Amino acid sequence: MTGPSVIKSADDLSAIAANPEHLRGALAQADPATLMLVLVTLTGDHGWLDRARPFIAGPSSYQETMPDTMRAEIRAALFDVLMDFAQNPRPLPAIPDGPLLVDLLSTAAGTAVGADYVAMMQEDLRPAAIDPRGMVWRVPPDPIVLAAFHVVVIGAGVSGMCAAIRLQQAGIPFTIIEKNATVSGTWFENSYPGCGVDTPNHFYSYSFEPNHNWSHFFAKRDELWQYFEGVADKHDLRRRSHFGTEVTSCVFDEASQRWAVSARRADGSVIELTANAIMSAVGILNRPKLPDIPGRETFAGPAVHTGHWDPAFDWRGKRVAMVGTGASGHQVGPAIAPDVDRLMVFQRSPHWVVPNPNYFGTVADGKKWVLANVPHYARWYRFQLFWAFADGLHPALQVDPEWNDPEHSINEQNHRHRIFMERHMRRELGPDSPLLEKVIPDYPPYGKRILIDNDWFKMLNLPNIDLITDKIARIAPEGIVTVDGTTWPADAIIYATGFQASKMLAPMRITGTGGIEIHDVWKADDATAYLGTTVPGFPNFFMLMGPNTGLAHGGNVIFMSECQVRYVMMALRELIEGGHHSLDVKPAVHDAYVAEVDRLHAGMVWSHKGVDNWYRNLNGRVFAVLPYRLVDYWQMTSKFTPDEYSFA
Ligand code: NAP
């Protein structure tokens, strides 16, 4: 079972001291660029950076091209340094600061990284044994006041678990209400064949609960689910949870300045709770969206949605129609293709897909050992992944108003990515394949969520696969009928058609001051919140993964959750330490933030003409995704400014 790893203290080199030969063997399986970063961190020897830099074209392991002699030198030098520290115990050097850190970051990323990353990386590069993102009281709270305080956390997925752990660490009483039978949210709910994460796991895990034993660089669903179950067990979250229970409404009572929370159990019975504060961690990708296609109900065979998979659904030997080719479709299709009689893929629009050499790769045992035992390695590796999968891509999302081919790409980097992905398609399908014109998107890269895959195009070339791009006219009992009149006979249908993302917080009813319901504030699904977290008129109501906090170009929602939870914990501290009942974000603060989000989005790919995605609402406003770099959001959520709130 893969759970969180045992966290060792930063200076614990006992495993290294005990087994030098194991260390040598393990170093041989770890990434030389990351080992070099560790070496410089431990020695301060800048010379290694200068020597290795020309061979590090980017943060990914496959972008490192050092000569073997240099790799061997790095490993040997690091071996000696580690053995010296292990045999002559003394404190390890601290994470460097200032120009050396910027140089390390830039070499690790293969490109210039700004000094504005220093503060965040000083925090993130610390060993997991030091957890700087937890809330620390400035004044010890009165135990009686604290015991009387109560937070309801709605949802025990990735964000809700993070919230609960931080509340527990701070000693704030809380109750979790979760509609599913267990924790993990999305990784419990999604169980379709091929389901897994497309952010590398050594980054896609809680910063304070690393797992050095991921079997793959990109884990599949069961392993992810086990990880989150393990974190819940380690922090004993279940005893404070009501599972199989769905919150139906939260009403703010102005007289008591508390929330009344109603929830319904699976058996229909109702529970009522009161709370000083609510942390809503309900996610936005958990209510499956079935397509509004005429005749859908008439289909004679079984039909499933990827987000609500039926374990009894059997595709083997059948003619299967799959509607939708987004992130879920791209995983289901290749997973079932070898076993179906025929797979008919109904693609409404093509998606940009990037190959990744590590996508299906397993993590070598030696590398797992290094992650667990060599100081700084796991954290440097995490930074490299952060850069490759998040902020390093941010410039590719910005529209260059001078760009001369705005139909196809939006700036030079974006264009380079387009060429790279097109080349991948041509290589996989063949240079003259008639499928090329169907699969190459006519919109710029990143306009829809970027997908990773190494198998999709190979799958399309299989003899038992049809790629159908004609519009679906209707669904008949015997199959799918396209607008040209063709009937595609099918025994079963898979809907990989996404989620009802735009109705944030629905179907819950959240009523704030003056009896206003939040969906009446967010007219036409136009959800907004300051930092994606607080809404004027809804005191002490905090959203995690709220409006404009999703990530579409890569990134890591766990990182976002940790930032938001930290911010909310600081808000709660302000409330409790200040002896206040409630805090409510000032409308002007909220409005200015939303205006800035909109201004940034106007110059980004998701608003670009010709681009269609689920990040925009009925008004055409980008409501779902973050326009900022992760470092910006980290900075914005690293402090709580009382002046931005009204207190009661
Ligand atoms: P999605 O990205 O919204 O894709 C839905 C697909 O269904 C699209 O191809 C869409 O076509 C198509 N579609 C929708 N309605 C249709 C209709 N009426 N007729 C024909 N086609 C229709 O949904 P998803 O794949 O479930 O992914 C949703 C989100 O979940 C992702 O963006 C991602 O954030 C997350 N996710 C992540 C992972 C991962 O990490 N590996 C895996 C799965 C999901 P159009 O493009 O034309 O709209």
XYZ file of C-alpha atoms and ligand atoms in Angstrom:
696
model
C 0.000 0.000 0.000
C 1.311 3.457 -0.903
C 0.790 5.964 1.826
C 2.704 8.931 3.113
C 6.310 8.134 3.949
C 7.828 8.187 7.399
C 9.313 11.648 7.650
C 12.868 11.711 8.908
C 14.528 14.675 10.487
C 16.658 16.685 8.090
C 19.943 15.586 9.604
C 19.122 11.899 9.880
C 21.772 10.234 7.754
C 21.590 6.919 9.571
C 20.552 4.956 6.480
C 23.518 6.361 4.593
C 25.963 5.647 7.405
C 24.630 2.112 7.763
C 25.028 1.080 4.177
C 27.510 2.941 1.956
C 27.270 0.384 -0.832
C 23.517 0.765 -0.940
C 24.023 4.515 -1.220
C 26.385 4.054 -4.145
C 23.949 1.793 -5.973
C 21.020 4.080 -5.295
C 22.833 7.176 -6.509
C 23.404 5.354 -9.791
C 19.621 5.256 -10.286
C 18.891 8.862 -9.346
C 18.854 11.863 -11.698
C 22.300 13.442 -12.137
C 20.949 16.998 -12.458
C 19.032 16.685 -9.188
C 22.056 15.066 -7.503
C 24.161 17.995 -8.675
C 21.697 20.433 -7.046
C 22.028 18.481 -3.799
C 25.797 18.553 -4.090
C 25.850 22.327 -4.476
C 23.366 22.735 -1.611
C 25.587 20.661 0.677
C 28.939 22.103 -0.405
C 28.133 25.602 -1.675
C 30.506 24.752 -4.538
C 29.255 26.954 -7.336
C 31.631 25.344 -9.830
C 29.321 22.364 -10.309
C 26.578 24.666 -11.523
C 28.828 26.259 -14.105
C 29.963 22.871 -15.388
C 26.559 21.225 -15.539
C 24.471 24.162 -16.756
C 25.168 23.721 -20.488
C 23.794 20.171 -20.285
C 20.525 20.996 -18.560
C 18.065 22.220 -21.167
C 15.049 22.048 -18.901
C 13.781 20.704 -15.600
C 12.738 17.261 -16.823
C 15.086 14.311 -16.449
C 15.016 13.720 -20.195
C 16.249 17.256 -20.849
C 19.606 16.540 -19.200
C 22.434 15.566 -21.570
C 25.580 15.496 -19.423
C 28.461 13.297 -20.564
C 28.620 10.045 -18.607
C 31.948 11.107 -17.113
C 30.307 14.174 -15.567
C 27.425 12.129 -14.229
C 29.910 9.730 -12.635
C 31.875 12.632 -11.139
C 28.746 14.123 -9.600
C 27.734 10.796 -8.103
C 31.209 10.133 -6.732
C 31.555 13.620 -5.261
C 28.117 13.446 -3.659
C 28.879 9.999 -2.270
C 31.976 11.383 -0.546
C 30.149 14.422 0.808
C 27.277 12.346 2.165
C 29.595 9.816 3.771
C 31.544 12.642 5.366
C 28.362 14.112 6.866
C 27.214 10.654 7.936
C 30.508 9.760 9.620
C 31.161 13.186 11.134
C 27.717 14.263 12.246
C 27.142 18.013 12.144
C 24.243 20.186 11.045
C 23.607 20.198 7.319
C 23.984 23.542 5.577
C 20.793 25.557 5.323
C 19.053 26.123 1.989
C 21.091 28.823 0.271
C 19.704 32.290 -0.059
C 20.035 35.156 -2.519
C 22.031 34.840 -5.740
C 23.208 31.244 -5.129
C 19.617 30.100 -4.700
C 18.550 31.952 -7.859
C 21.432 30.329 -9.696
C 20.465 26.895 -8.395
C 16.834 27.436 -9.371
C 17.764 28.692 -12.827
C 20.142 25.815 -13.485
C 17.538 23.346 -12.236
C 14.908 24.840 -14.533
C 17.195 25.229 -17.533
C 16.107 28.845 -17.840
C 16.336 32.075 -15.874
C 14.192 31.969 -12.735
C 13.454 35.342 -11.144
C 14.446 36.447 -7.669
C 10.709 36.582 -6.868
C 10.859 32.814 -6.383
C 13.367 32.975 -3.554
C 10.906 33.390 -0.663
C 8.634 30.595 -1.837
C 11.508 28.257 -2.565
C 13.187 28.972 0.749
C 10.006 27.585 2.208
C 9.387 24.778 -0.245
C 12.937 23.437 -0.272
C 12.947 22.834 3.452
C 12.902 19.178 4.438
C 9.453 17.762 5.061
C 10.268 17.432 8.756
C 9.944 21.213 8.899
C 6.416 22.177 7.924
C 6.342 25.947 7.481
C 2.810 26.099 6.044
C 1.011 25.142 9.250
C -0.608 27.915 11.282
C 1.197 29.077 14.413
C -0.700 31.019 17.051
C 0.772 34.458 17.779
C -0.851 34.444 21.210
C -1.755 31.165 22.895
C -5.537 30.929 22.479
C -7.805 30.703 25.493
C -8.650 26.968 25.697
C -12.264 27.726 26.588
C -12.696 30.020 23.578
C -11.005 27.496 21.337
C -13.097 24.584 22.582
C -16.269 26.564 21.835
C -15.190 27.293 18.270
C -16.352 24.892 15.586
C -15.572 24.644 11.898
C -17.537 22.524 9.454
C -15.440 21.253 6.569
C -17.584 20.233 3.618
C -15.869 17.500 1.658
C -13.034 15.117 2.492
C -11.256 15.246 -0.841
C -7.782 16.602 -1.420
C -8.609 20.124 -0.145
C -10.918 19.125 2.673
C -8.344 16.724 4.071
C -5.717 19.446 3.970
C -8.085 21.797 5.814
C -8.871 19.190 8.442
C -5.200 18.425 9.054
C -4.375 22.082 9.564
C -7.370 22.654 11.854
C -6.349 19.647 13.889
C -2.764 20.867 14.169
C -4.031 24.238 15.404
C -6.344 22.607 17.941
C -9.496 24.069 16.360
C -12.489 21.717 16.699
C -14.018 20.688 13.397
C -16.390 18.247 11.754
C -16.037 16.925 8.223
C -19.149 16.164 6.205
C -18.510 14.026 3.164
C -21.056 12.735 0.663
C -18.954 9.692 -0.290
C -18.319 6.642 1.838
C -14.693 7.596 2.402
C -12.020 10.248 1.876
C -10.071 11.114 -1.324
C -12.797 12.822 -3.375
C -11.931 12.638 -7.014
C -9.614 9.662 -6.541
C -12.363 7.700 -4.881
C -15.064 8.736 -7.352
C -13.192 8.212 -10.602
C -12.476 4.572 -11.240
C -12.671 4.240 -15.008
C -10.027 2.087 -16.742
C -6.772 3.980 -17.174
C -7.703 6.628 -14.587
C -4.688 8.371 -13.147
C -3.034 11.689 -12.556
C -1.245 13.664 -15.228
C 0.801 15.763 -12.837
C 3.888 13.893 -11.611
C 3.337 12.486 -8.165
C 6.469 13.685 -6.475
C 4.917 17.124 -6.951
C 1.270 15.983 -6.780
C 1.280 15.098 -3.084
C 0.995 17.177 0.072
C 4.209 19.123 0.718
C 4.046 17.946 4.326
C 3.258 14.327 3.482
C 5.714 13.224 0.832
C 5.561 9.709 -0.485
C 8.902 8.377 -1.602
C 7.433 5.096 -2.755
C 5.302 6.087 -5.716
C 5.571 3.131 -8.064
C 5.176 5.315 -11.151
C 6.018 8.899 -11.972
C 2.303 9.375 -12.762
C 0.330 7.128 -10.457
C -2.879 5.450 -11.408
C -6.077 5.862 -9.475
C -5.747 3.005 -6.950
C -2.340 4.132 -5.776
C -3.510 7.734 -5.462
C -6.562 6.640 -3.535
C -4.366 4.583 -1.195
C -2.097 7.557 -0.617
C -4.996 9.768 0.468
C -6.486 6.992 2.588
C -3.069 6.649 4.246
C -2.895 10.378 4.965
C -6.401 10.279 6.467
C -5.410 7.371 8.693
C -2.153 8.952 9.767
C -3.998 12.100 10.841
C -6.945 10.180 12.245
C -9.433 12.229 10.237
C -12.198 9.635 10.096
C -13.290 9.980 13.698
C -14.328 13.557 12.982
C -16.115 12.711 9.735
C -19.695 11.997 8.746
C -19.460 9.903 5.597
C -22.337 9.242 3.224
C -23.754 12.598 4.275
C -24.407 15.522 1.955
C -24.688 19.140 3.040
C -27.873 20.619 1.625
C -27.799 24.138 3.068
C -25.784 26.570 5.148
C -27.570 29.600 6.555
C -25.799 32.442 8.336
C -27.614 33.571 11.457
C -26.796 37.229 11.974
C -27.941 37.260 15.588
C -25.570 34.526 16.715
C -23.024 35.156 13.939
C -22.939 31.425 13.338
C -23.777 29.166 10.452
C -26.577 26.618 10.605
C -25.613 23.619 8.510
C -28.122 21.017 7.336
C -27.018 17.728 5.898
C -28.783 14.603 4.692
C -27.562 11.095 5.338
C -27.875 8.347 2.744
C -30.885 6.942 4.639
C -32.674 10.279 4.278
C -32.263 11.357 7.884
C -31.110 14.906 8.496
C -28.386 16.240 10.741
C -28.131 19.848 11.850
C -24.910 21.460 13.039
C -23.856 24.946 13.941
C -20.497 26.348 12.995
C -18.511 29.500 13.568
C -16.908 29.024 10.185
C -17.307 26.860 7.125
C -14.586 25.607 4.855
C -16.218 24.382 1.675
C -14.020 21.886 -0.122
C -16.562 20.418 -2.500
C -14.522 20.584 -5.716
C -15.990 21.401 -9.093
C -15.429 18.226 -11.074
C -17.729 15.745 -9.416
C -21.170 16.107 -10.937
C -21.022 14.251 -14.255
C -22.403 16.065 -17.290
C -24.308 13.838 -19.679
C -24.601 15.291 -23.166
C -27.851 16.788 -24.254
C -28.167 14.588 -27.343
C -31.663 13.658 -28.578
C -32.578 10.043 -27.965
C -29.898 9.443 -25.331
C -32.383 7.668 -23.081
C -33.442 5.325 -25.872
C -30.120 3.534 -26.202
C -30.723 -0.173 -25.679
C -27.350 -1.152 -24.220
C -25.446 -0.130 -21.106
C -24.095 3.418 -20.892
C -21.687 4.835 -18.316
C -20.128 8.175 -17.566
C -16.419 8.183 -16.739
C -17.053 10.130 -13.542
C -19.617 7.600 -12.358
C -18.146 4.355 -13.573
C -20.074 1.149 -13.034
C -17.668 -1.626 -11.982
C -19.995 -4.119 -13.679
C -19.677 -2.346 -17.035
C -17.973 -4.776 -19.401
C -16.477 -3.507 -22.630
C -14.613 -6.625 -23.626
C -15.521 -7.994 -27.047
C -18.118 -5.266 -27.536
C -18.701 -2.467 -30.015
C -18.202 0.541 -27.798
C -18.982 4.152 -28.653
C -17.075 6.745 -26.640
C -18.334 10.330 -26.695
C -15.745 12.906 -25.646
C -11.983 13.112 -25.996
C -10.854 15.235 -23.032
C -8.617 14.159 -20.151
C -10.876 11.263 -19.142
C -11.497 10.044 -22.693
C -7.779 10.099 -23.405
C -7.232 7.697 -20.538
C -10.187 5.365 -21.039
C -9.736 4.925 -24.791
C -6.223 3.459 -24.835
C -6.960 1.407 -21.708
C -9.884 -0.486 -23.248
C -8.899 -0.442 -26.935
C -7.026 -3.776 -26.885
C -10.064 -5.615 -25.535
C -12.993 -4.154 -27.430
C -14.367 -5.503 -30.667
C -14.621 -1.921 -31.993
C -14.114 1.444 -30.403
C -15.879 4.360 -32.055
C -14.405 7.599 -30.751
C -16.746 10.561 -31.213
C -14.617 13.674 -31.147
C -16.315 17.052 -31.138
C -13.086 19.040 -31.031
C -9.494 17.861 -31.045
C -7.256 18.423 -28.012
C -3.617 19.364 -27.765
C -1.623 16.473 -26.407
C 1.942 16.461 -25.194
C 3.969 13.249 -24.958
C 6.031 12.581 -21.866
C 8.732 9.900 -21.743
C 7.981 9.261 -18.061
C 4.195 9.070 -18.404
C 4.016 5.316 -17.962
C 7.478 4.949 -16.395
C 8.165 3.214 -13.100
C 10.361 4.720 -10.410
C 13.547 2.709 -9.864
C 14.072 1.340 -6.349
C 17.353 3.233 -6.064
C 15.631 6.499 -6.841
C 12.978 5.790 -4.196
C 15.769 5.202 -1.694
C 17.492 8.438 -2.629
C 14.201 10.323 -2.346
C 13.770 8.948 1.157
C 17.340 9.160 2.416
C 19.450 11.726 0.599
C 18.829 15.149 2.102
C 17.411 17.794 -0.233
C 16.968 15.395 -3.173
C 13.165 15.074 -2.883
C 12.726 18.824 -2.524
C 14.934 19.728 -5.477
C 13.199 17.110 -7.564
C 9.869 18.622 -6.539
C 11.010 22.069 -7.680
C 12.061 20.708 -11.065
C 8.629 19.162 -11.506
C 6.964 22.365 -10.324
C 8.789 24.280 -13.007
C 8.150 21.775 -15.755
C 4.468 21.411 -14.964
C 3.448 24.826 -13.716
C 5.145 28.185 -13.742
C 7.543 27.316 -16.536
C 4.525 27.062 -18.848
C 2.892 30.323 -17.787
C 4.484 32.487 -20.515
C 3.024 30.146 -23.137
C -0.477 31.229 -22.047
C -0.043 34.958 -22.696
C -1.372 36.521 -25.887
C 1.294 38.534 -27.690
C -0.716 41.286 -29.425
C 2.004 41.548 -32.079
C 1.986 37.833 -32.861
C 1.488 37.301 -36.585
C -0.463 34.014 -36.554
C -3.095 34.526 -33.849
C -5.411 31.865 -35.266
C -2.981 29.066 -34.490
C -0.812 30.216 -31.624
C -0.489 33.216 -29.354
C 3.210 33.842 -28.878
C 6.572 32.426 -29.759
C 6.775 29.876 -26.937
C 3.187 28.839 -27.565
C 4.031 28.398 -31.225
C 7.070 26.263 -30.409
C 4.843 24.028 -28.298
C 2.406 23.798 -31.204
C 5.155 22.663 -33.552
C 6.396 20.127 -31.002
C 2.944 18.639 -30.470
C 2.120 18.609 -34.181
C 5.381 16.822 -34.830
C 4.427 14.225 -32.233
C 1.091 13.661 -33.976
C 2.754 13.287 -37.382
C 5.318 10.888 -35.977
C 2.710 8.761 -34.243
C 0.105 8.690 -37.019
C 2.417 8.830 -40.012
C 3.248 11.909 -42.101
C 0.474 11.286 -44.649
C -2.184 9.966 -42.326
C -5.693 11.164 -43.207
C -6.318 11.371 -39.457
C -3.953 14.326 -39.118
C -6.447 16.879 -40.301
C -8.935 15.561 -37.757
C -6.626 15.611 -34.746
C -4.586 18.782 -35.179
C -6.491 21.503 -33.340
C -7.093 24.770 -35.160
C -6.901 26.744 -31.909
C -3.729 27.658 -29.990
C -2.134 25.202 -27.568
C -3.465 25.390 -23.988
C -6.830 26.760 -25.209
C -8.343 23.672 -23.623
C -6.702 21.775 -20.813
C -3.463 20.338 -22.123
C -3.378 16.536 -22.105
C -0.481 14.168 -21.662
C -0.436 10.960 -23.529
C 1.865 8.569 -25.268
C -0.773 6.118 -26.501
C -3.705 8.063 -27.934
C -2.455 8.361 -31.489
C -1.105 4.818 -31.535
C -4.601 3.781 -30.510
C -6.190 5.766 -33.344
C -4.076 3.804 -35.811
C -5.332 0.425 -34.565
C -7.582 -1.438 -37.018
C -10.484 -1.707 -34.564
C -10.726 2.037 -33.895
C -12.835 4.648 -35.698
C -12.340 8.339 -35.135
C -15.611 10.038 -35.963
C -15.691 13.793 -36.220
C -19.108 14.212 -37.821
C -21.525 15.809 -35.406
C -23.791 13.456 -33.512
C -27.409 13.962 -34.626
C -29.087 11.602 -32.201
C -28.768 8.420 -30.247
C -30.901 5.495 -31.328
C -31.557 2.196 -29.522
C -28.972 0.494 -31.733
C -26.229 3.095 -31.699
C -25.172 6.607 -32.571
C -26.410 8.451 -35.642
C -24.288 11.236 -37.114
C -25.575 14.199 -39.115
C -24.598 12.584 -42.411
C -27.200 9.879 -41.660
C -24.717 7.128 -40.764
C -25.681 4.835 -37.907
C -22.748 3.552 -35.877
C -24.036 0.363 -34.255
C -22.909 0.083 -30.650
C -23.390 -2.395 -27.807
C -22.358 0.107 -25.146
C -21.668 3.820 -24.764
C -19.073 5.579 -22.643
C -19.704 9.242 -21.964
C -16.381 10.976 -21.322
C -18.198 14.293 -21.488
C -16.915 16.060 -18.400
C -18.602 17.658 -15.432
C -21.115 20.357 -14.539
C -18.339 22.667 -13.486
C -19.993 26.033 -13.804
C -22.556 25.576 -11.030
C -20.118 26.114 -8.178
C -21.326 24.944 -4.770
C -24.555 23.575 -6.290
C -26.754 21.869 -5.298
C -26.018 23.292 -1.825
C -27.860 26.460 -0.862
C -25.616 28.949 0.903
C -27.481 31.867 2.461
C -25.487 34.797 3.792
C -26.356 38.087 5.449
C -29.696 39.624 4.529
C -30.974 36.203 3.470
C -29.164 36.316 0.138
C -28.424 32.985 -1.518
C -25.000 32.746 -3.127
C -26.318 31.666 -6.526
C -28.400 34.844 -6.624
C -25.195 36.792 -6.119
C -23.473 34.734 -8.786
C -26.077 35.388 -11.466
C -25.802 33.161 -14.559
C -23.211 30.968 -12.835
C -20.819 33.911 -12.637
C -18.938 32.749 -9.558
C -16.396 35.158 -8.108
C -14.501 35.308 -4.824
C -11.572 37.207 -3.375
C -8.546 34.944 -3.847
C -11.111 32.347 -4.929
C -11.975 32.061 -1.249
C -14.247 34.745 0.271
C -17.410 36.454 -0.998
C -18.865 39.679 0.470
C -22.006 38.988 2.480
C -20.924 35.453 3.425
C -18.994 35.961 6.670
C -16.685 33.176 7.831
C -17.518 31.169 4.713
C -14.336 30.065 2.993
C -14.090 28.219 -0.278
C -11.233 25.939 -1.247
C -10.729 25.520 -4.993
C -13.308 28.249 -5.480
C -13.675 30.545 -8.507
C -10.544 31.195 -10.578
C -8.329 28.816 -8.651
C -8.297 25.883 -11.083
C -5.256 25.166 -13.213
C -5.530 24.313 -16.883
C -1.995 24.335 -18.217
C -0.527 21.919 -15.701
C 0.097 22.793 -12.100
C -1.059 21.006 -9.035
C -4.317 21.475 -7.192
C -2.706 20.227 -3.990
C -0.350 23.180 -4.091
C -3.347 25.476 -4.569
C -5.238 23.828 -1.706
C -2.295 24.233 0.616
C -2.069 27.940 -0.244
C -5.783 28.475 0.346
C -5.912 26.506 3.564
C -2.969 28.475 4.898
C -4.802 31.706 4.084
C -8.018 30.557 5.739
C -6.120 29.413 8.819
C -4.652 32.896 9.134
C -8.163 34.331 8.828
C -9.390 32.038 11.604
C -6.419 33.042 13.740
C -7.320 36.686 13.246
C -10.869 35.938 14.257
C -10.051 33.913 17.344
C -7.110 35.913 18.607
C -8.980 39.170 18.010
C -12.066 37.969 19.865
C -14.248 38.667 16.818
C -17.359 36.744 15.805
C -17.059 37.081 12.070
C -15.107 38.550 9.213
C -16.513 39.534 5.855
C -14.440 40.562 2.856
C -15.016 44.177 1.844
C -16.871 44.467 -1.468
C -14.296 46.892 -2.864
C -11.481 44.406 -2.144
C -13.388 41.588 -3.787
C -14.358 43.711 -6.796
C -10.828 45.002 -7.368
C -9.459 41.464 -7.223
C -12.031 40.154 -9.694
C -11.396 43.104 -12.032
C -7.690 42.279 -12.022
C -8.363 38.584 -12.648
C -10.563 39.554 -15.604
C -7.988 42.013 -16.922
C -5.306 39.315 -16.871
C -7.580 36.751 -18.469
C -8.390 39.127 -21.313
C -4.785 38.698 -22.428
C -4.598 34.947 -21.953
C -5.290 31.949 -24.088
C -8.593 30.913 -22.480
C -10.275 34.122 -23.649
C -8.754 33.995 -27.101
C -11.190 34.014 -29.994
C -11.741 30.614 -31.523
C -11.028 28.873 -28.217
C -13.842 26.977 -26.530
C -13.471 25.416 -23.078
C -15.308 24.723 -19.840
C -13.432 27.469 -18.020
C -15.857 30.128 -19.248
C -19.391 30.618 -17.999
C -22.594 31.690 -19.716
C -21.333 35.297 -19.760
C -18.141 34.220 -21.481
C -16.172 35.126 -18.377
C -13.304 32.815 -17.396
C -14.510 31.764 -13.945
C -12.666 28.520 -13.334
C -8.954 29.023 -13.789
C -6.208 31.061 -12.214
C -4.557 33.715 -14.354
C -1.566 34.037 -12.033
C 1.656 32.104 -11.720
C 1.654 29.759 -8.747
C 4.356 31.849 -7.102
C 2.047 34.884 -7.288
C -0.808 32.993 -5.716
C 1.524 31.617 -3.038
C 2.569 35.182 -2.251
C -1.008 36.504 -2.162
C -2.112 33.758 0.202
C 0.960 33.862 2.454
C -0.377 36.793 4.380
C -3.771 37.814 5.719
C -4.548 41.546 5.678
C -7.194 42.425 8.297
C -7.902 45.752 6.571
C -9.442 43.858 3.697
C -12.206 42.548 5.945
C -14.999 43.959 8.095
C -15.121 42.370 11.541
C -18.125 41.889 13.783
P -13.658 17.482 -20.486
O -12.238 17.814 -20.503
O -14.645 18.549 -20.234
O -13.948 16.762 -21.866
C -15.257 16.486 -22.263
C -15.222 15.954 -23.660
O -16.544 15.628 -24.029
C -14.715 16.968 -24.662
O -14.007 16.285 -25.659
C -16.004 17.575 -25.189
O -15.881 18.144 -26.459
C -16.872 16.343 -25.220
N -18.286 16.642 -25.186
C -18.960 17.277 -24.202
N -20.254 17.369 -24.528
C -20.391 16.800 -25.743
C -21.477 16.596 -26.616
N -22.705 17.024 -26.303
N -21.260 15.978 -27.781
C -20.018 15.562 -28.109
N -18.946 15.715 -27.326
C -19.142 16.325 -26.160
O -13.999 16.330 -19.412
P -13.025 15.274 -18.756
O -12.227 14.602 -19.786
O -13.824 14.436 -17.845
O -12.078 16.182 -17.898
C -12.616 17.202 -17.073
C -11.519 17.738 -16.204
O -11.209 16.781 -15.212
C -10.227 17.992 -16.928
O -10.177 19.236 -17.568
C -9.260 17.879 -15.796
O -9.216 19.088 -15.091
C -9.849 16.797 -14.941
N -9.275 15.442 -15.252
C -7.964 15.229 -14.984
C -7.416 14.017 -15.268
C -5.967 13.776 -14.990
O -5.334 14.443 -14.222
N -5.389 12.824 -15.604
C -8.160 12.998 -15.811
C -9.493 13.251 -16.071
C -10.036 14.468 -15.786
P -15.436 19.673 -26.643
O -13.969 19.709 -26.359
O -15.783 20.013 -28.030
O -16.214 20.468 -25.635
